[in-house]
XYZ file of C-alpha atoms in Angstrom:
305
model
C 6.005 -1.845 167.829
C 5.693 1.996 168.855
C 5.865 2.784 172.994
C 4.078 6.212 172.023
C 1.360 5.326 174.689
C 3.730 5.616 177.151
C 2.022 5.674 180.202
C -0.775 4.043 179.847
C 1.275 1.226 178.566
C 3.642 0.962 181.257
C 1.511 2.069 184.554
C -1.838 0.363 183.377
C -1.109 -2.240 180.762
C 1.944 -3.578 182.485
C 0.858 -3.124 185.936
C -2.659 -5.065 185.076
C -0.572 -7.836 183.577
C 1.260 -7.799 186.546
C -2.029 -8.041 188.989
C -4.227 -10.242 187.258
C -1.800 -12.988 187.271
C -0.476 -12.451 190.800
C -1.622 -14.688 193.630
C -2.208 -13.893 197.801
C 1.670 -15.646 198.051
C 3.047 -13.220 195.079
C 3.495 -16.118 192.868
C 1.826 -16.792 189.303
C -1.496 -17.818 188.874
C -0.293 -18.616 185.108
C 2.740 -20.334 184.817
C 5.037 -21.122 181.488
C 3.655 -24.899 181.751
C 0.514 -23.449 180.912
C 1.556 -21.866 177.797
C 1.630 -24.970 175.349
C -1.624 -26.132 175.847
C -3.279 -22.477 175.744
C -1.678 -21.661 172.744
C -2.616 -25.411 171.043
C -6.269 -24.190 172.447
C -6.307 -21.201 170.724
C -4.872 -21.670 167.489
C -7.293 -24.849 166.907
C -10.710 -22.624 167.607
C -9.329 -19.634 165.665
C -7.011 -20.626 162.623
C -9.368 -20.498 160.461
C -11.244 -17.656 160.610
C -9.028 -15.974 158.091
C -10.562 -18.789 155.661
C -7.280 -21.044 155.769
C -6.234 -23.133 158.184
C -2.389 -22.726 158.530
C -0.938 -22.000 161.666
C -1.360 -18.418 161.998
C -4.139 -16.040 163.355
C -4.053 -13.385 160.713
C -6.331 -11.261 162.793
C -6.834 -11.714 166.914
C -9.801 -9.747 167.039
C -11.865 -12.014 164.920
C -10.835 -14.426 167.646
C -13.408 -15.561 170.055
C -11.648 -18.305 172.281
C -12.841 -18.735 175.732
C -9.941 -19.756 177.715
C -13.086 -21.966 180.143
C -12.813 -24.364 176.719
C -10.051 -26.082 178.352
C -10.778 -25.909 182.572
C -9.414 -28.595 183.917
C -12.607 -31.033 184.537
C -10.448 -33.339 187.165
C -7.170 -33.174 188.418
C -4.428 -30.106 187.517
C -2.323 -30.655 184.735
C -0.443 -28.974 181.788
C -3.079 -29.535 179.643
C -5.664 -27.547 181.236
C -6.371 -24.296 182.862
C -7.454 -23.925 186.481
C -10.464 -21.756 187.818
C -8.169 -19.032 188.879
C -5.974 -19.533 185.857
C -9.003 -19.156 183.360
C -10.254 -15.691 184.774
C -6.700 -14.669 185.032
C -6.426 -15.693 181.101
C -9.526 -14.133 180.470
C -8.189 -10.801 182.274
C -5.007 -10.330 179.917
C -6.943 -10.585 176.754
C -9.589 -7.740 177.621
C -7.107 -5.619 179.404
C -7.050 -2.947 181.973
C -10.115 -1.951 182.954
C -11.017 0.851 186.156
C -13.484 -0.007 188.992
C -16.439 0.760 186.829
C -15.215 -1.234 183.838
C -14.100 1.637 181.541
C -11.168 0.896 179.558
C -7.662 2.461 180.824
C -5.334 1.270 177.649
C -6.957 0.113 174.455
C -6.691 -3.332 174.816
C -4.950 -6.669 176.216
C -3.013 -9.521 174.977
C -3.786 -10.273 171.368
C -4.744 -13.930 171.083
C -2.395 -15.741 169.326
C 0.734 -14.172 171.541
C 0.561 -17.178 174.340
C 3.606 -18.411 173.475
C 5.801 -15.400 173.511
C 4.406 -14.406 177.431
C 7.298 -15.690 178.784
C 8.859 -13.611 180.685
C 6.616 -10.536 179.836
C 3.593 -11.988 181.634
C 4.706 -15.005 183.132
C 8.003 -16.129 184.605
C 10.545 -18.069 183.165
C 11.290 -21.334 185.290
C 12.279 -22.316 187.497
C 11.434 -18.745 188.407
C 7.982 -18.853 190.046
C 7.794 -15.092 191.615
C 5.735 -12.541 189.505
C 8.620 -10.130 190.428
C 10.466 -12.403 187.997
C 8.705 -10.660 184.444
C 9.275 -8.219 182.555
C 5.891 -6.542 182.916
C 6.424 -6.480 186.681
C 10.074 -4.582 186.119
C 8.838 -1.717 183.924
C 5.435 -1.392 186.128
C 7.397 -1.300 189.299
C 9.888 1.378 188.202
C 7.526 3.391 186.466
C 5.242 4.166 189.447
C 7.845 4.058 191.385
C 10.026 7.406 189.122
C 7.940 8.322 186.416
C 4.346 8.079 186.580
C 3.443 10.797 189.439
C 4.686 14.564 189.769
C 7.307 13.265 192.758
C 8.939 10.563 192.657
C 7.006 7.747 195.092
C 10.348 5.387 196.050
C 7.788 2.889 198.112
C 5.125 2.544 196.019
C 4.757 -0.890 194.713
C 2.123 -2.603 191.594
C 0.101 -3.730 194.664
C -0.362 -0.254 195.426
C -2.071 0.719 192.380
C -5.524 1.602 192.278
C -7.022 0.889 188.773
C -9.722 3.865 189.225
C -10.581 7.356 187.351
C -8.507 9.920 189.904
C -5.581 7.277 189.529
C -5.678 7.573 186.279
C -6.451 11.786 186.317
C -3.234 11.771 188.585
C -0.847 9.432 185.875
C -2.154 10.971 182.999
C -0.984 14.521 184.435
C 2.630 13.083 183.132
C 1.448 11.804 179.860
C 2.638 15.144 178.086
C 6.142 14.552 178.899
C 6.200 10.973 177.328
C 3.317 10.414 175.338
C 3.142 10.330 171.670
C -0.452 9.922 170.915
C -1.314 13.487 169.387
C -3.288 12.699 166.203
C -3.110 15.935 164.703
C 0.496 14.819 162.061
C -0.750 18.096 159.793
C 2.496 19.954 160.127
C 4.513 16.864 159.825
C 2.076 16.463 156.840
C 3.017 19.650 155.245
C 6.760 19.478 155.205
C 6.843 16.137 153.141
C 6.875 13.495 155.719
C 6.141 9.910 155.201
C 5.232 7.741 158.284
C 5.316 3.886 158.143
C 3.746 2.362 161.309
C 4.141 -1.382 161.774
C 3.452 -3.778 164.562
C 3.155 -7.558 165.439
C -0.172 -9.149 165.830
C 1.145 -11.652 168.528
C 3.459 -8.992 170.434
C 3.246 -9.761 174.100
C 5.405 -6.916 175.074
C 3.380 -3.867 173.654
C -0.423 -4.451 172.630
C -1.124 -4.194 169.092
C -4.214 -2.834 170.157
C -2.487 0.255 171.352
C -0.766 0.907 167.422
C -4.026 -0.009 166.212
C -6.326 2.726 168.602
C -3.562 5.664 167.463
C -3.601 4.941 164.043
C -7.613 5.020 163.791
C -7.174 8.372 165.747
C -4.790 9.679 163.072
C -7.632 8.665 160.150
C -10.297 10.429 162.314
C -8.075 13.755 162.617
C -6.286 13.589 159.213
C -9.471 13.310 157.130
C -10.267 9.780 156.778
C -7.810 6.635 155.308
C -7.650 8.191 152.002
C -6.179 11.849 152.356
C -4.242 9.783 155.543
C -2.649 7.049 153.272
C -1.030 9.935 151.211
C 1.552 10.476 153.645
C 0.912 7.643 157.001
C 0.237 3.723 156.544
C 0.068 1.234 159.156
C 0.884 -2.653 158.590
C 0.510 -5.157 160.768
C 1.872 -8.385 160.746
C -0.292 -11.240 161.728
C 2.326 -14.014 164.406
C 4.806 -11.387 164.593
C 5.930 -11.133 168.390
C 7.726 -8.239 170.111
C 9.427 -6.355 166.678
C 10.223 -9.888 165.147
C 10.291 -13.634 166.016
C 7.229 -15.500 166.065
C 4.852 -18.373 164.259
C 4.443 -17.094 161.154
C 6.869 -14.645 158.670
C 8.423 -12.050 160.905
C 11.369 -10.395 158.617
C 10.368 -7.398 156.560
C 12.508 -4.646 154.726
C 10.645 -1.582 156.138
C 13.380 1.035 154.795
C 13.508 0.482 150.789
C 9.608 0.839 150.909
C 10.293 4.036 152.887
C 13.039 5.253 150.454
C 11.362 5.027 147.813
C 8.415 6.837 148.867
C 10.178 9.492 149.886
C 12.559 10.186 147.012
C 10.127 8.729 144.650
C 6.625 9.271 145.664
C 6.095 6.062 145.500
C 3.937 4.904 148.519
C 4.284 1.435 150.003
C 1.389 -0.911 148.816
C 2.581 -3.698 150.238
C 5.417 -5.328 152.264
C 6.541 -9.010 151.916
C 6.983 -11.111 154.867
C 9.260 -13.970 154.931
C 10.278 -16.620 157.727
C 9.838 -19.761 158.681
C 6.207 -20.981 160.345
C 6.447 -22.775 163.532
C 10.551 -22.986 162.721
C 9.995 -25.346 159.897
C 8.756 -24.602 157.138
C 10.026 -21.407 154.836
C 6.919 -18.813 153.983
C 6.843 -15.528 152.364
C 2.990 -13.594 152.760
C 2.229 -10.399 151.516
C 1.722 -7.639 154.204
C -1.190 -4.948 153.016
C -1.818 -1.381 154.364
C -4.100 -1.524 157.323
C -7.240 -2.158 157.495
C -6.630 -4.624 154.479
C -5.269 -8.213 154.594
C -4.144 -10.890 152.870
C -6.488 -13.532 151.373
C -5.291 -16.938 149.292
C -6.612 -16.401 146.214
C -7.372 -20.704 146.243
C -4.373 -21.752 143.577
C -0.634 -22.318 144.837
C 1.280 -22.754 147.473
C -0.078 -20.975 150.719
C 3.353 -20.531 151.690
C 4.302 -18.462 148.644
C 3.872 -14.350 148.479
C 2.516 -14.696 145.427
């Protein structure tokens, strides 16, 4: 789960998380109670769009849930979204955008996250104060001591202006903490091997962002081929923030890594294992990016093989 978009990921991603989902009183529009039933919502429509229904998205972007699917039609209640709660749900999964709609990070909440928001994007109760999440904590202190030239003590996520010289101003910064240059040719030439991997479900840091970069590496480094020599990216669908989550979440990263090194062996696949929802035990092959798993239609879905 790589922070190498530094500052787009903690002025814009966090502070938009932080925004959309903050009412006129500085409260939540979308709080934790919400969670359950968004999450339930979500996992129904999409599911099986992998081909298998079994209780994890293996890919959010195939995902097109419309959080308006479950508006409340009468009264308020856990199992339904208001108005102001759809459009702020609706807001986290497209991400920031500026006043003319261009994209300022590459993308939002992965669908299929919901239930790991809490307290990234919404506060844990009894806390009710946006002030209370995480998002709001790295957001704050980043415009606040690390976003502008000088340090702006006062400035506050309200203060933000999600528009192009905003973002001409931040990005003046980026060189000091970004690591998004695509160009890897002299890391490349000495011998290095790179293994990227990231969460589908991660609340914390978009997948989106991992995603965008390693595209940009394939475009630079002469396409997946000549870049899978030395640089692979796998993604691992229900994974939240660097483990936990609804589907297999523990990998062994460093023997793959070893081995290609010492060996020249590169990693062809990684083998998840964990339990699904906490109950039952599943192991699921992890491919390089952009290729995924499939159940071959004989077996137990919850074994690798």
């Amino acid at each position: 789960a790589p922070a190498s978009i530094f500052t787009a990921l903690n002025v814009w991603y966090q502070g938009w998380n932080t925004r959309v989902n903050t009412d006129a009183n500085g409260k939540a529009i979308l709080t934790a109670a919400k969670l359950p039933a968004l999450r339930a919502a979500v996992l129904a429509d999409c599911d099986g769009e992998d081909g298998l229904v079994d209780g994890q998205i293996d890919d959010p972007r195939a995902c097109a849930f419309d959080p308006a699917s479950i508006r409340c039609a009468g009264a308020d209640s856990a199992s339904c979204l208001t108005a102001a709660q759809v459009e702020t749900v609706r807001k986290l999964y497209d991400g920031p955008r500026d006043d003319r709609g261009r994209r300022l990070y590459p993308g939002g909440q992965a669908m299929g996250s919901e239930s790991a928001w809490v307290p990234w994007v919404v506060p844990a109760p009894p806390n009710t104060a946006i002030t209370a999440t995480i998002d709001h904590g790295i957001a704050a202190n980043t415009l606040k001591y690390l976003a502008f030239r000088a340090p702006r003590p006062t400035m506050t996520v309200a203060d933000l202006r999600f528009d192009a010289a905003t973002f001409r101003t931040v990005s003046e910064q980026a060189g000091i903490y970004d690591a998004t240059d695509p160009d890897l040719s002299a890391f490349r030439a000495r011998g290095g091997k790179l293994l990227l991997w990231h969460g589908w479900a991660d609340p914390a840091i978009s997948p989106h962002g991992t995603v965008a970069y390693y595209h940009a590496v394939t475009e630079r480094m002469g396409g997946r081929q000549a870049t899978e020599r030395f640089a692979r990216l796998f993604m691992l669908p229900g994974v939240n923030h660097c483990g936990g989550g609804q589907a297999p979440n523990t990998i062994d990263a460093l023997t793959p890594v070893l081995n290609w090194v010492e060996h020249g062996t590169p990693p062809d696949k990684l083998v998840a294992t964990g339990p699904v929802n906490g109950a039952v035990a599943r192991t699921r092959p992890v491919f390089p990016y952009p290729l995924v798993a499939r159940y071959d239609g004989t077996g137990s879905i919850d074994d690798a093989a």
